[in-house]
Tab-separated table of C-alpha atoms in Angstrom:
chain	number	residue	atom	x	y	z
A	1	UNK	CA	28.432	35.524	10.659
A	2	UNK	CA	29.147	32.543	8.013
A	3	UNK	CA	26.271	30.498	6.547
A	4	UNK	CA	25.732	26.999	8.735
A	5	UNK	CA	26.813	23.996	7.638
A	6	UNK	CA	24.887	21.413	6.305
A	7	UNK	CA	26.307	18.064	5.781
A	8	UNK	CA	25.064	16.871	2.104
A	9	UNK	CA	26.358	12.748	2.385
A	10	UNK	CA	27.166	10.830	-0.552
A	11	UNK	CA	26.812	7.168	-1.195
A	12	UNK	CA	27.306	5.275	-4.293
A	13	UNK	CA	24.447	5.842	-5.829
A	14	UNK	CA	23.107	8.848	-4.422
A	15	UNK	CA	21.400	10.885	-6.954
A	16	UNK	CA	20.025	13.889	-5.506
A	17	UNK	CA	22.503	15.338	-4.179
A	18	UNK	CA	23.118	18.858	-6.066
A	19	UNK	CA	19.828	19.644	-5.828
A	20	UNK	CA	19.729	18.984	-2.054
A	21	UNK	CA	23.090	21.099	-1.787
A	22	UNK	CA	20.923	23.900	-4.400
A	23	UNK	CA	18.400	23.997	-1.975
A	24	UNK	CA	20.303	24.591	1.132
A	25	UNK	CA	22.081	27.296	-1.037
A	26	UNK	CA	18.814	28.819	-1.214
A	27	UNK	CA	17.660	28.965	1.714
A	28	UNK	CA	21.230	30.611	3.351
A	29	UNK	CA	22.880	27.475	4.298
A	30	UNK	CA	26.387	26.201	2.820
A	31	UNK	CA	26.204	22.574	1.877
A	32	UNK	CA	29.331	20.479	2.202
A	33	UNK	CA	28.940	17.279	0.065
A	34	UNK	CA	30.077	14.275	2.950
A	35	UNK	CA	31.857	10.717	1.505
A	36	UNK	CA	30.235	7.879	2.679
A	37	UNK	CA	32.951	6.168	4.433
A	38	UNK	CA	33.938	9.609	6.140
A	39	UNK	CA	34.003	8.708	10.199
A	40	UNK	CA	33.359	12.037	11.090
A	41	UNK	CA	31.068	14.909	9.922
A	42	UNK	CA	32.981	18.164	8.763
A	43	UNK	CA	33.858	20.781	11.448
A	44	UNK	CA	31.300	22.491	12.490
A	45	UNK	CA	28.219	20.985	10.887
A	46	UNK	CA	25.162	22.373	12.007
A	47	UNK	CA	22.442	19.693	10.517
A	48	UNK	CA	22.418	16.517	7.758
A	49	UNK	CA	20.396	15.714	4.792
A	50	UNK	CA	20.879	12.567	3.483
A	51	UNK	CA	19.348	12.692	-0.294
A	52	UNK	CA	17.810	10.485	-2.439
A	53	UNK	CA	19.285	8.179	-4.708
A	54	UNK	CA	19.733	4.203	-5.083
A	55	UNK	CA	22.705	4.110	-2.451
A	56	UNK	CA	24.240	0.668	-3.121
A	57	UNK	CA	21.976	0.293	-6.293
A	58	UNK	CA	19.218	-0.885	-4.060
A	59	UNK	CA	20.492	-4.075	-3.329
A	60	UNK	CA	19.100	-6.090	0.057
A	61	UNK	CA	16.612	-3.846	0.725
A	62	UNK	CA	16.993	0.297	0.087
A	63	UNK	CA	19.219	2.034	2.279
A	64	UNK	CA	20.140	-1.194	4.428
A	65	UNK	CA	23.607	-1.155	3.194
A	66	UNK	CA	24.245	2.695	3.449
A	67	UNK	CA	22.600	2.557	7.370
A	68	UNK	CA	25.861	0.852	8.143
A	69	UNK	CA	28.439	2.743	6.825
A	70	UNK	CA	31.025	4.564	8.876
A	71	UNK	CA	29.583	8.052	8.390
A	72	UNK	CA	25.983	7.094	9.459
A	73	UNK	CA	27.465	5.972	13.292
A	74	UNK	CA	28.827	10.193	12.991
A	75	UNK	CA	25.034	10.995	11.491
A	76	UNK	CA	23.989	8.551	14.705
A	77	UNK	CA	25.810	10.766	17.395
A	78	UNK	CA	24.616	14.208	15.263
A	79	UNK	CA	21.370	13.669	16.087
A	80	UNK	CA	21.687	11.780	19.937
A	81	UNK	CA	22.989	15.679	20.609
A	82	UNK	CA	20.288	17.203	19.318
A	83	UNK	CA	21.370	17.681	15.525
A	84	UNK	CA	18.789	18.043	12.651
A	85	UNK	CA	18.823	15.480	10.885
A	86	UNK	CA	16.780	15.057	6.927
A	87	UNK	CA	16.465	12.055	5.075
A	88	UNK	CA	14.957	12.503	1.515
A	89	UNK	CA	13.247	9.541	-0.230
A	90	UNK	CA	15.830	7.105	-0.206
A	91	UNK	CA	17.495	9.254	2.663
A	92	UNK	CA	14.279	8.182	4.380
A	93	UNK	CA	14.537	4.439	3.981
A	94	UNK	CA	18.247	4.885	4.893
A	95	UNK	CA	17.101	6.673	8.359
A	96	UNK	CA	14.457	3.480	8.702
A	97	UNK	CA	17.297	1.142	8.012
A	98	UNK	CA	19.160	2.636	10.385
A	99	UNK	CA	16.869	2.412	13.382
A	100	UNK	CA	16.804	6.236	13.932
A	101	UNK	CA	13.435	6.734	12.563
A	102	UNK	CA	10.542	3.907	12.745
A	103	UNK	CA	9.485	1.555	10.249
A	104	UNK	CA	10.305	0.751	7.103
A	105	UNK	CA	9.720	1.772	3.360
A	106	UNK	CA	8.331	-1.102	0.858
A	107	UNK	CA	7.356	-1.160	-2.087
A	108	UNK	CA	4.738	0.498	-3.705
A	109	UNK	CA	1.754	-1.555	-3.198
A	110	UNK	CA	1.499	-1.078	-7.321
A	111	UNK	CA	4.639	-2.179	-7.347
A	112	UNK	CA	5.719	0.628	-10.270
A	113	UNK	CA	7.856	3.335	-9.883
A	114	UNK	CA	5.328	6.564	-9.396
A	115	UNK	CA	6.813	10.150	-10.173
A	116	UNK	CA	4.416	12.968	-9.795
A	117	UNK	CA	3.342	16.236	-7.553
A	118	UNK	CA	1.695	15.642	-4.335
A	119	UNK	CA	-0.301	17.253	-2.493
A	120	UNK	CA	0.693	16.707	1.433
A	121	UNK	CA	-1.587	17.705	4.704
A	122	UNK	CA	0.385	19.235	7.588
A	123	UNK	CA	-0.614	16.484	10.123
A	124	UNK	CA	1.851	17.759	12.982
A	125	UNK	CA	2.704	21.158	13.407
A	126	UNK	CA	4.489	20.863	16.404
A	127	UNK	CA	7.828	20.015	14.927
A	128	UNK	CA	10.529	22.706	13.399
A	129	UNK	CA	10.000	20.708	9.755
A	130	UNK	CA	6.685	22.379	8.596
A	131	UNK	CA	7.603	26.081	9.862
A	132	UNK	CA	4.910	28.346	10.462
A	133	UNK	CA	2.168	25.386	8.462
A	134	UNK	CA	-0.343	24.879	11.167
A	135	UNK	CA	-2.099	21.950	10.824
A	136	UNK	CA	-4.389	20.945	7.621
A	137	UNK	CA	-2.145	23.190	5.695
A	138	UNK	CA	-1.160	21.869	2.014
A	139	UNK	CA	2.433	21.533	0.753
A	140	UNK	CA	2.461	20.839	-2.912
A	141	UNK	CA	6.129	18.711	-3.387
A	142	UNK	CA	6.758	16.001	-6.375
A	143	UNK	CA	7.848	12.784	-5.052
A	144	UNK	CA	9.270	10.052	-7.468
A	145	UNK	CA	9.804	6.818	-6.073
A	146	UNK	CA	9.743	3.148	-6.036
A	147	UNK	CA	9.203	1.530	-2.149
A	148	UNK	CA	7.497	4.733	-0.751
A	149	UNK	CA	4.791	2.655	1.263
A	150	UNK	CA	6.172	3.166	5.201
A	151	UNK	CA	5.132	0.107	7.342
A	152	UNK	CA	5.777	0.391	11.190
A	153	UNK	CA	3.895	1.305	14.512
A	154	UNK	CA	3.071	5.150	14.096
A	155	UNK	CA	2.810	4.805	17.477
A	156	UNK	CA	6.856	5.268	17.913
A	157	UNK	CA	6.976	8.124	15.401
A	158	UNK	CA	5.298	11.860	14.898
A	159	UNK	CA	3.425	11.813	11.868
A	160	UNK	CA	4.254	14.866	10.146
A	161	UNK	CA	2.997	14.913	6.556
A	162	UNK	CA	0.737	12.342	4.685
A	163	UNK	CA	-0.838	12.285	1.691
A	164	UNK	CA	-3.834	14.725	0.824
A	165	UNK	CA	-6.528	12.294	-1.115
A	166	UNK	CA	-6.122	9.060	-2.606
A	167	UNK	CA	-3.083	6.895	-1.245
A	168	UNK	CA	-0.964	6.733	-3.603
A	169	UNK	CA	1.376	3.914	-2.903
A	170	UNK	CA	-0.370	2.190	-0.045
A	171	UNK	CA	1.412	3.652	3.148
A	172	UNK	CA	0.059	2.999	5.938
A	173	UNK	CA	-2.037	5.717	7.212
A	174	UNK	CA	-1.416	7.584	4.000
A	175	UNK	CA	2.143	8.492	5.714
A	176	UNK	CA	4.560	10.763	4.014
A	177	UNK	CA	6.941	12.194	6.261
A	178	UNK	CA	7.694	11.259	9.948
A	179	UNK	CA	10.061	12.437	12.515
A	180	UNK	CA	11.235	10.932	15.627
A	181	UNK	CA	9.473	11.948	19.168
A	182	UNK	CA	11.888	14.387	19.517
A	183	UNK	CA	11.425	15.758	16.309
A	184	UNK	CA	15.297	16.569	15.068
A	185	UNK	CA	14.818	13.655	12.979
A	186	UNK	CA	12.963	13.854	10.143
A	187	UNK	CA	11.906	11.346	7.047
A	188	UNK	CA	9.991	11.541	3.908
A	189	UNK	CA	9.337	10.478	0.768
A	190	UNK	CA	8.696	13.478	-1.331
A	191	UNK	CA	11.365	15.615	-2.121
A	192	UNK	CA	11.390	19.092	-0.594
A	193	UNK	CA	14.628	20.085	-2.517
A	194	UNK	CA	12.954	19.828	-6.005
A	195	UNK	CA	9.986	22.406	-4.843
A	196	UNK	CA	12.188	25.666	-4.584
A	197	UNK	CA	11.755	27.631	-7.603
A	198	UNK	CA	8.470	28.788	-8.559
A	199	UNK	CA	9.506	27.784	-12.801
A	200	UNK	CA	8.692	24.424	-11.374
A	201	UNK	CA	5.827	25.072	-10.086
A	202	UNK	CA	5.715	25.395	-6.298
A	203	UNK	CA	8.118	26.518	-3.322
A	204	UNK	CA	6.203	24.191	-0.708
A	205	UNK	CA	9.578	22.637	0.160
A	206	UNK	CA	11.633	25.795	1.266
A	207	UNK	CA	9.791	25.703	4.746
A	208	UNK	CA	11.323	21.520	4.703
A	209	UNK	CA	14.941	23.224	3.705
A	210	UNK	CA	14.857	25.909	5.767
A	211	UNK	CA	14.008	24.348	9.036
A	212	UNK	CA	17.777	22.589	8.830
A	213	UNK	CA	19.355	25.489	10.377
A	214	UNK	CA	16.011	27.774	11.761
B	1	UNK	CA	34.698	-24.222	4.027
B	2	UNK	CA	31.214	-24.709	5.083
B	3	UNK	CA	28.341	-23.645	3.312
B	4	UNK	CA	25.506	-21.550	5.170
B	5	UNK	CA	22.196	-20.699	3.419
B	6	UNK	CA	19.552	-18.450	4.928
B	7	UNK	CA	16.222	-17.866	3.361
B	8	UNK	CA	14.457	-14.617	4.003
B	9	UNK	CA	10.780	-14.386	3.535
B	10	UNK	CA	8.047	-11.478	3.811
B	11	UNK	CA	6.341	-12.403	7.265
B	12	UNK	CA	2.935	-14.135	7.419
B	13	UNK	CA	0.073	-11.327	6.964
B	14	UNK	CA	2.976	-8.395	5.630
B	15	UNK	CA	1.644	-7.626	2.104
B	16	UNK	CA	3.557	-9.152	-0.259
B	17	UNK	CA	2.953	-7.208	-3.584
B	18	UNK	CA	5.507	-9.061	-5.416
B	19	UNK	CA	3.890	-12.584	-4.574
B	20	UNK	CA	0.731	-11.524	-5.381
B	21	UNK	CA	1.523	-10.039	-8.902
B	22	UNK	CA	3.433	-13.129	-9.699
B	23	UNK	CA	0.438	-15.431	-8.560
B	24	UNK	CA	-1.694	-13.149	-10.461
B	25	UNK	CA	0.613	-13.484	-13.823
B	26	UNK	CA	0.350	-17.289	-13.044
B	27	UNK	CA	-3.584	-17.353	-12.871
B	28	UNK	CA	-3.615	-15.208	-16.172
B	29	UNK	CA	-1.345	-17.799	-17.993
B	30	UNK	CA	-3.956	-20.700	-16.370
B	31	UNK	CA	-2.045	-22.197	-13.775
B	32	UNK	CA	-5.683	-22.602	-11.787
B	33	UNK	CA	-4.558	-24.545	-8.884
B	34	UNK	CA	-2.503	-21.776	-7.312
B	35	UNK	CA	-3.719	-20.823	-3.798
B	36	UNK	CA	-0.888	-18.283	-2.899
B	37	UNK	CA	2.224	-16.716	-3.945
B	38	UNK	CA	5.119	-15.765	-1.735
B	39	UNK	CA	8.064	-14.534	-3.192
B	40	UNK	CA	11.327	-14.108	-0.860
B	41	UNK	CA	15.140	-14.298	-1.056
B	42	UNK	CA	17.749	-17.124	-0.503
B	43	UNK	CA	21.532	-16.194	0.113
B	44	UNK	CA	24.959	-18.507	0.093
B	45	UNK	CA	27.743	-17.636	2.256
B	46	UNK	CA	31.080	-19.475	2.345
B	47	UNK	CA	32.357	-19.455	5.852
B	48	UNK	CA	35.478	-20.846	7.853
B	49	UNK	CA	35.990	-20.508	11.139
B	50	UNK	CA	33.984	-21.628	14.391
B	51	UNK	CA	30.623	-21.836	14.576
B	52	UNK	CA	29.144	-20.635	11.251
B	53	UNK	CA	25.626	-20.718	11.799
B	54	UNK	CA	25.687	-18.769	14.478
B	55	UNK	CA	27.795	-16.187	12.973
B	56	UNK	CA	24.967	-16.441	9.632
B	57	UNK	CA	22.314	-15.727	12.632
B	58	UNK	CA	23.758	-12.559	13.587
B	59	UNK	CA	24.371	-11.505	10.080
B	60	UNK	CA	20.368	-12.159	9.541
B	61	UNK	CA	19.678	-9.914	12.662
B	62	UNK	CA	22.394	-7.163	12.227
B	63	UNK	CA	21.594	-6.382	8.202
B	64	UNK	CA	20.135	-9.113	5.786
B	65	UNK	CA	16.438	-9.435	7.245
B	66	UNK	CA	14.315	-6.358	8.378
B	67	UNK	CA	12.439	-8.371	11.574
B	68	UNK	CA	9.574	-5.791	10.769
B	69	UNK	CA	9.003	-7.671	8.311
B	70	UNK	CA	11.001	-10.480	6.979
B	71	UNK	CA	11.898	-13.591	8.195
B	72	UNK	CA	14.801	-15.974	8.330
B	73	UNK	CA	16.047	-19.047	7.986
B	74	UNK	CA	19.465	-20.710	8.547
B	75	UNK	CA	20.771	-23.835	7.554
B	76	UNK	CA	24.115	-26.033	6.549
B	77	UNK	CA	22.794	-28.558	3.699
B	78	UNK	CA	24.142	-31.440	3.542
């Protein structure tokens, strides 16, 4: 049997978008790097991630200009079926923008750009993102970011990872990662595809990968 | 040609870090009278055709405000 798909898009701007396709390497999946203005997703894709980046260089408000490009109304009808669906970091605030997750990412309430490891409580276990993490459980991923702070009614969302300790960029709840009620959507800020290789110092984010095409 | 400027600004009792670090800066440099800073966007579009504003409104709601927490303004000066 061939590796599943995985749909890697591209906007201008995207930055993170070898290391997302490394990742899904890595965990047995065969990325296919998706243009931006693309209408449909490549034959036979089994699930999305959207990476991080400055799509558009920012401008408006991150990720409102790449939520309405021709290959996010494909993304759109990916996930109404069912499809998994990953937004990383700015793939997040693209997934916000775009009304398939809840809420939206401002800026850090410091208003700097914060780049670091963090440590990140399992707060749902009940979706396919966190694996076999039960609840409580720790994932150690770096996140490096400038409007990280989601603002929205929980309420609409599952909250699947926040932040263990101090807040660090004044989300609400201490929210890192949500996913829609249904769960094949999934946002966060962190960044899952750089904690793969134990030379950088944790593989917390393989379970994140991984669950793309478990 | 007609002119249509909207103004987008955070909503009333959304944190606005950027207003607040510029009325901060402004206190530092002794401006003491300042009771609050909010700091939004304003945007010019050039339209023809019928009915501009309402085109501009549907803009505002369709990409260039977030109604979680922005809002807008439209208007044809002058």
């Amino acid at each position: 049997m061939s590796a599943a798909h995985v749909a890697v898009l591209r906007f201008p701007g995207t930055l993170d978008h070898e290391s997302a396709a490394r990742a899904v390497q890595g965990v047995g999946g065969e990325p296919v790097y998706t243009h931006h203005e693309d209408v449909a997703l490549p034959d036979g894709t089994a699930a999305v991630v959207i990476p991080g980046g400055f799509s558009y260089g920012d401008h408006l408000r991150p990720g409102a200009l790449a939520s309405r490009t021709p290959i996010m109304a494909a993304v759109r009808q990916h996930a109404a079926r069912g499809g998994r669906v990953l937004g990383i970091c700015n793939g997040f605030q693209i997934l916000c923008e775009a009304g398939m997750l809840p809420g939206v990412l401002r800026p850090n309430a410091s208003l700097s750009f914060i780049c670091r490891q963090a440590e990140l409580e399992v707060a749902d276990d009940g979706t396919a993102w966190t694996g076999g993490r039960r609840e409580g459980e720790v994932l150690s991923i770096p996140f490096k970011h400038h409007d990280g702070a989601w603002f929205g009614d929980p309420g609409h969302a599952r909250v699947v990872l926040r932040y263990r300790g101090e807040n660090p960029n004044g989300s609400m709840d201490k929210i890192a990662g949500i996913s829609n009620l249904a769960g094949n959507v999934m946002g966060l800020m962190p960044h899952p595809e750089e904690a793969q290789d134990p030379l950088l110092g944790s593989v917390d984010g393989r379970v994140i990968i991984a669950a793309l095409i478990a | 040609m007609t002119m249509v400027v909207v103004t987008i600004m955070p909503k009333k009792g959304v944190l606005d870090p950027q207003g607040q670090a510029v009325q901060g800066a402004l206190a530092h440099m002794g401006f003491g009278d300042v009771l609050d800073v909010r700091v939004g966007k304003r945007i010019e579009i050039e339209m023809r055709g019928h009915d501009p504003a309402a085109q501009v409104t549907k803009m505002c709601e369709d990409l260039l405000a977030n109604d979680l927490i922005e809002d807008f303004h439209v208007e044809m000066p002058g």
